mmCIF file of C-alpha atoms in Angstrom:
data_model
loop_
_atom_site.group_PDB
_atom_site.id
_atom_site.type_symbol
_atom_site.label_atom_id
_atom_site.label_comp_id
_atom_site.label_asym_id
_atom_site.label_seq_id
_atom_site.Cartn_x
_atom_site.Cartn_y
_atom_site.Cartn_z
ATOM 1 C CA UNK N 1 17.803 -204.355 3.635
ATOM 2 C CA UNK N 2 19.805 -201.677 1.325
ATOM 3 C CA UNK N 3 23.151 -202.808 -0.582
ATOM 4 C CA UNK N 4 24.815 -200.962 1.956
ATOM 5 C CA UNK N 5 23.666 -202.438 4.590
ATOM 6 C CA UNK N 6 24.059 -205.770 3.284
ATOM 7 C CA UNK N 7 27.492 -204.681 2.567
ATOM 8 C CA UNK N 8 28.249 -203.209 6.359
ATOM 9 C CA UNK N 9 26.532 -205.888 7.863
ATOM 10 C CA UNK N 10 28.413 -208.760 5.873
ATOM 11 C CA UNK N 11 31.773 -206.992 6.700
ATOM 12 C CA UNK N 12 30.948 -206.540 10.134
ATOM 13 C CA UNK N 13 29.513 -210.456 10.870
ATOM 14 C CA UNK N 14 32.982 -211.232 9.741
ATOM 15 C CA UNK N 15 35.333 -209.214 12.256
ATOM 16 C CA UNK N 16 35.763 -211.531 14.928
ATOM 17 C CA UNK N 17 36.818 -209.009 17.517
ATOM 18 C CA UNK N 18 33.489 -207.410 17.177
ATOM 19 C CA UNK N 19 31.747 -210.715 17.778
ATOM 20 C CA UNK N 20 34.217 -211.670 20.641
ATOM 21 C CA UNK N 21 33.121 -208.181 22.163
ATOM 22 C CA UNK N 22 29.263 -208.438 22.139
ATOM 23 C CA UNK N 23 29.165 -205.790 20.128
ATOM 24 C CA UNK N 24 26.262 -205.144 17.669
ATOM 25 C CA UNK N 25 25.511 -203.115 14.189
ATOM 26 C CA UNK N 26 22.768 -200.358 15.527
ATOM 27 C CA UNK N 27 22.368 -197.753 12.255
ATOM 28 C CA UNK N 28 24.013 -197.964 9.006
ATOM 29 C CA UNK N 29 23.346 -194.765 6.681
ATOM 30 C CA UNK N 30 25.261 -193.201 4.388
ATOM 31 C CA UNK N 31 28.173 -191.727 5.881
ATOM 32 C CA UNK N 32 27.298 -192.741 9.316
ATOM 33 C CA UNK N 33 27.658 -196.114 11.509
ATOM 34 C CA UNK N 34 26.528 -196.882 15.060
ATOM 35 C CA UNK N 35 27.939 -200.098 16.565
ATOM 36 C CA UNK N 36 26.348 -200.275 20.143
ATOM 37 C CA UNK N 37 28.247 -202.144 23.008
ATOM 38 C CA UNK N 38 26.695 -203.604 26.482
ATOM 39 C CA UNK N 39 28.409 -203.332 29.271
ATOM 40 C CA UNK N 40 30.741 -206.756 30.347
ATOM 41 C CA UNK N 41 32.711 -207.070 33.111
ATOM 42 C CA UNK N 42 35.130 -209.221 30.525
ATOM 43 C CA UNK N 43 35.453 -206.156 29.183
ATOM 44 C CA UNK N 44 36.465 -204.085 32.089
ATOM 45 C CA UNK N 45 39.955 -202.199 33.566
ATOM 46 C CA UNK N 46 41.210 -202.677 37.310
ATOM 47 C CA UNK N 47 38.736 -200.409 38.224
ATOM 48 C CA UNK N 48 35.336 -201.394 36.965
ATOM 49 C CA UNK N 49 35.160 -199.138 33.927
ATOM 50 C CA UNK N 50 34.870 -200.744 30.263
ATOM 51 C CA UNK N 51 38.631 -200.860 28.771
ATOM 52 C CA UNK N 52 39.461 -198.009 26.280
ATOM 53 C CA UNK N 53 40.659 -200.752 24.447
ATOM 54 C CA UNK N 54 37.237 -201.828 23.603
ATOM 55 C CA UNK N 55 36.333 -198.532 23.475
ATOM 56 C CA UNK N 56 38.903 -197.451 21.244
ATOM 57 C CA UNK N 57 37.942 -200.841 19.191
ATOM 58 C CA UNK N 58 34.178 -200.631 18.481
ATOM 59 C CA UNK N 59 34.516 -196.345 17.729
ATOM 60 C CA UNK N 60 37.722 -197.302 15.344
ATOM 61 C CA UNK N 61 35.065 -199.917 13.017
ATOM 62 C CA UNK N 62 32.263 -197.584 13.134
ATOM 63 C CA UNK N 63 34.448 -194.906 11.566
ATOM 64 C CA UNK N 64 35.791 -197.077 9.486
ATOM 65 C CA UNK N 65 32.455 -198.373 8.433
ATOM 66 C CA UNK N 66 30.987 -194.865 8.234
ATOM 67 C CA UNK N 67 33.957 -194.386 5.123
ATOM 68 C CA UNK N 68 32.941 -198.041 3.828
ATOM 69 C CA UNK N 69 29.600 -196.491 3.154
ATOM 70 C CA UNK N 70 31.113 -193.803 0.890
ATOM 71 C CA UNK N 71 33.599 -196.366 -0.973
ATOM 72 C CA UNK N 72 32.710 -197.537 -4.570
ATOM 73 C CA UNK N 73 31.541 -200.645 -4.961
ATOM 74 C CA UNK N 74 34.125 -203.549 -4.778
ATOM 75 C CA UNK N 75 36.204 -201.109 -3.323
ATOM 76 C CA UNK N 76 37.759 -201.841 1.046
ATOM 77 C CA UNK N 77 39.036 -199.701 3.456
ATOM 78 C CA UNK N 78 41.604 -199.800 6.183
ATOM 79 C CA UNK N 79 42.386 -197.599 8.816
ATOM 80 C CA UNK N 80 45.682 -195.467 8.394
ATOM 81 C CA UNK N 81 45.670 -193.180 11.540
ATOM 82 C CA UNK N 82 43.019 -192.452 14.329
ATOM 83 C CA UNK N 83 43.496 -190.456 17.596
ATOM 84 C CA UNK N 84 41.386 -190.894 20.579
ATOM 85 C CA UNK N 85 40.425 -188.592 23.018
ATOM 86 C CA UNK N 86 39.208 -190.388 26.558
ATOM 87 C CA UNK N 87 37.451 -187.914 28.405
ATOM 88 C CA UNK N 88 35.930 -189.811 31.357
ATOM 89 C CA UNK N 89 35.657 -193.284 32.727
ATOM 90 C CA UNK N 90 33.462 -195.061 30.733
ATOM 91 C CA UNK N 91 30.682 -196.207 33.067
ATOM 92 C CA UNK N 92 27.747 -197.283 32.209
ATOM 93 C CA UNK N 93 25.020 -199.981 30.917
ATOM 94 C CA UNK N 94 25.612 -199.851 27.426
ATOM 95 C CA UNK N 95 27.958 -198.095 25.111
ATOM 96 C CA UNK N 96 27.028 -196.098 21.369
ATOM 97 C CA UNK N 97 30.022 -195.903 19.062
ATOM 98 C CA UNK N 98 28.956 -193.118 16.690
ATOM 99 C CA UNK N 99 31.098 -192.543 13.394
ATOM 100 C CA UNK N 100 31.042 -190.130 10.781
ATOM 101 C CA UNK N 101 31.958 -189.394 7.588
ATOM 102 C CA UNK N 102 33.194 -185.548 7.360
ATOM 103 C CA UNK N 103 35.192 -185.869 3.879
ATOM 104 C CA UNK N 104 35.295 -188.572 1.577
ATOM 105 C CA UNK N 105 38.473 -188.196 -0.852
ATOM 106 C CA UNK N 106 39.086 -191.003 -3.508
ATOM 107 C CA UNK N 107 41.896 -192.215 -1.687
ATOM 108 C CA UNK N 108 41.719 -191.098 2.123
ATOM 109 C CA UNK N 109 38.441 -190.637 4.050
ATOM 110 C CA UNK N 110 38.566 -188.482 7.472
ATOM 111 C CA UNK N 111 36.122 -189.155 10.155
ATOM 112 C CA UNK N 112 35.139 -188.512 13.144
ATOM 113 C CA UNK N 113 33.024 -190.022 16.021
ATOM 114 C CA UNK N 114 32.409 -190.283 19.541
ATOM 115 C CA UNK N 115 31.504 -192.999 22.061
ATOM 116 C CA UNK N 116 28.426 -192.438 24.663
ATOM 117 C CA UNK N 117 27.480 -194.291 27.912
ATOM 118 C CA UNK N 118 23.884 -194.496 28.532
ATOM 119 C CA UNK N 119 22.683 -195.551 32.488
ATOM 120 C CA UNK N 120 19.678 -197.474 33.177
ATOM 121 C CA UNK N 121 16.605 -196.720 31.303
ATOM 122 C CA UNK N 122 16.718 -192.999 30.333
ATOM 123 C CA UNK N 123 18.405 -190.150 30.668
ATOM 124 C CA UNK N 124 21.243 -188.148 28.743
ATOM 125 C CA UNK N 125 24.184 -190.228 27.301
ATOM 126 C CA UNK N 126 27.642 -188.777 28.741
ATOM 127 C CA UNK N 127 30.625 -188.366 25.847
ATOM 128 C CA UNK N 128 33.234 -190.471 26.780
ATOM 129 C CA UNK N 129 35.618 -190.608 23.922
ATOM 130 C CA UNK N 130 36.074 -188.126 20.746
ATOM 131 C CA UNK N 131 37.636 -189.769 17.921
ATOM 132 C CA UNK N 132 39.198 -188.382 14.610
ATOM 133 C CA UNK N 133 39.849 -191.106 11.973
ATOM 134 C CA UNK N 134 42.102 -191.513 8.707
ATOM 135 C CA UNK N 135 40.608 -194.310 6.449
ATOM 136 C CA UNK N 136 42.380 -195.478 3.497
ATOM 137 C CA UNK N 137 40.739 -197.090 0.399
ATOM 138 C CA UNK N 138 41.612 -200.033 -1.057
ATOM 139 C CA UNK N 139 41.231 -200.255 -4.543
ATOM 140 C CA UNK N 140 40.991 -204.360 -6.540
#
């Protein structure tokens, strides 16, 4: 392993809402994060599809880990502001939270990322949130 992905990875084993959601660390690079999701029915609305809350949850640390990536050493971040756009029902078997870094300022980072659903063993992933992210740096 890299420093930074001992440094993502030792951040992200100790958010308990990630661990309480199943979700997993898939691809840590600089200036990008995938966190990937399966499918729980604990994790589902009234209607079968996977809460935008956990949506909204695993694409809002993958942005903010994508800006961790691009923070100096000894340095944290924190989200300031995100919006979310939901643009389907979020069915499927497993879940991709995809973010990325699009400017990194010394004080304020701005991502942006999206969440796909995958279905069964192939085919093409369907977009089911677009998110664009505000992270803040926290200096010692």
């Amino acid at each position: 392993m890299t420093n930074l992905q001992d440094r993502i990875t030792t951040s992200f084993q100790a958010q308990g809402l990630m661990t309480t959601l199943g979700a997993e660390l898939a691809l840590v690079s600089e200036g990008e994060v995938h966190i990937a999701l399966p499918f729980s029915e604990r994790l589902s609305q009234q209607h079968g599809y996977l809460h935008a809350g956990a949506i909204t949850s695993i694409l809002d640390s993958a942005c903010g880990y994508a800006a961790l990536t691009k923070a100096s050493p000894g340095c944290d971040v924190v989200t300031a502001e995100f919006k979310i756009n939901l643009l389907r029902p979020a069915l499927g078997d497993r879940f991709l939270a995809i973010g990325r870094v699009q400017n990194a300022g010394r004080s304020l980072t701005v991502c942006t990322g999206e969440v796909q659903a995958f279905s069964g063993t192939g085919g093409t992933p369907k977009v089911v949130a677009l998110m664009q992210a505000t992270i803040a740096t926290i200096r010692p």
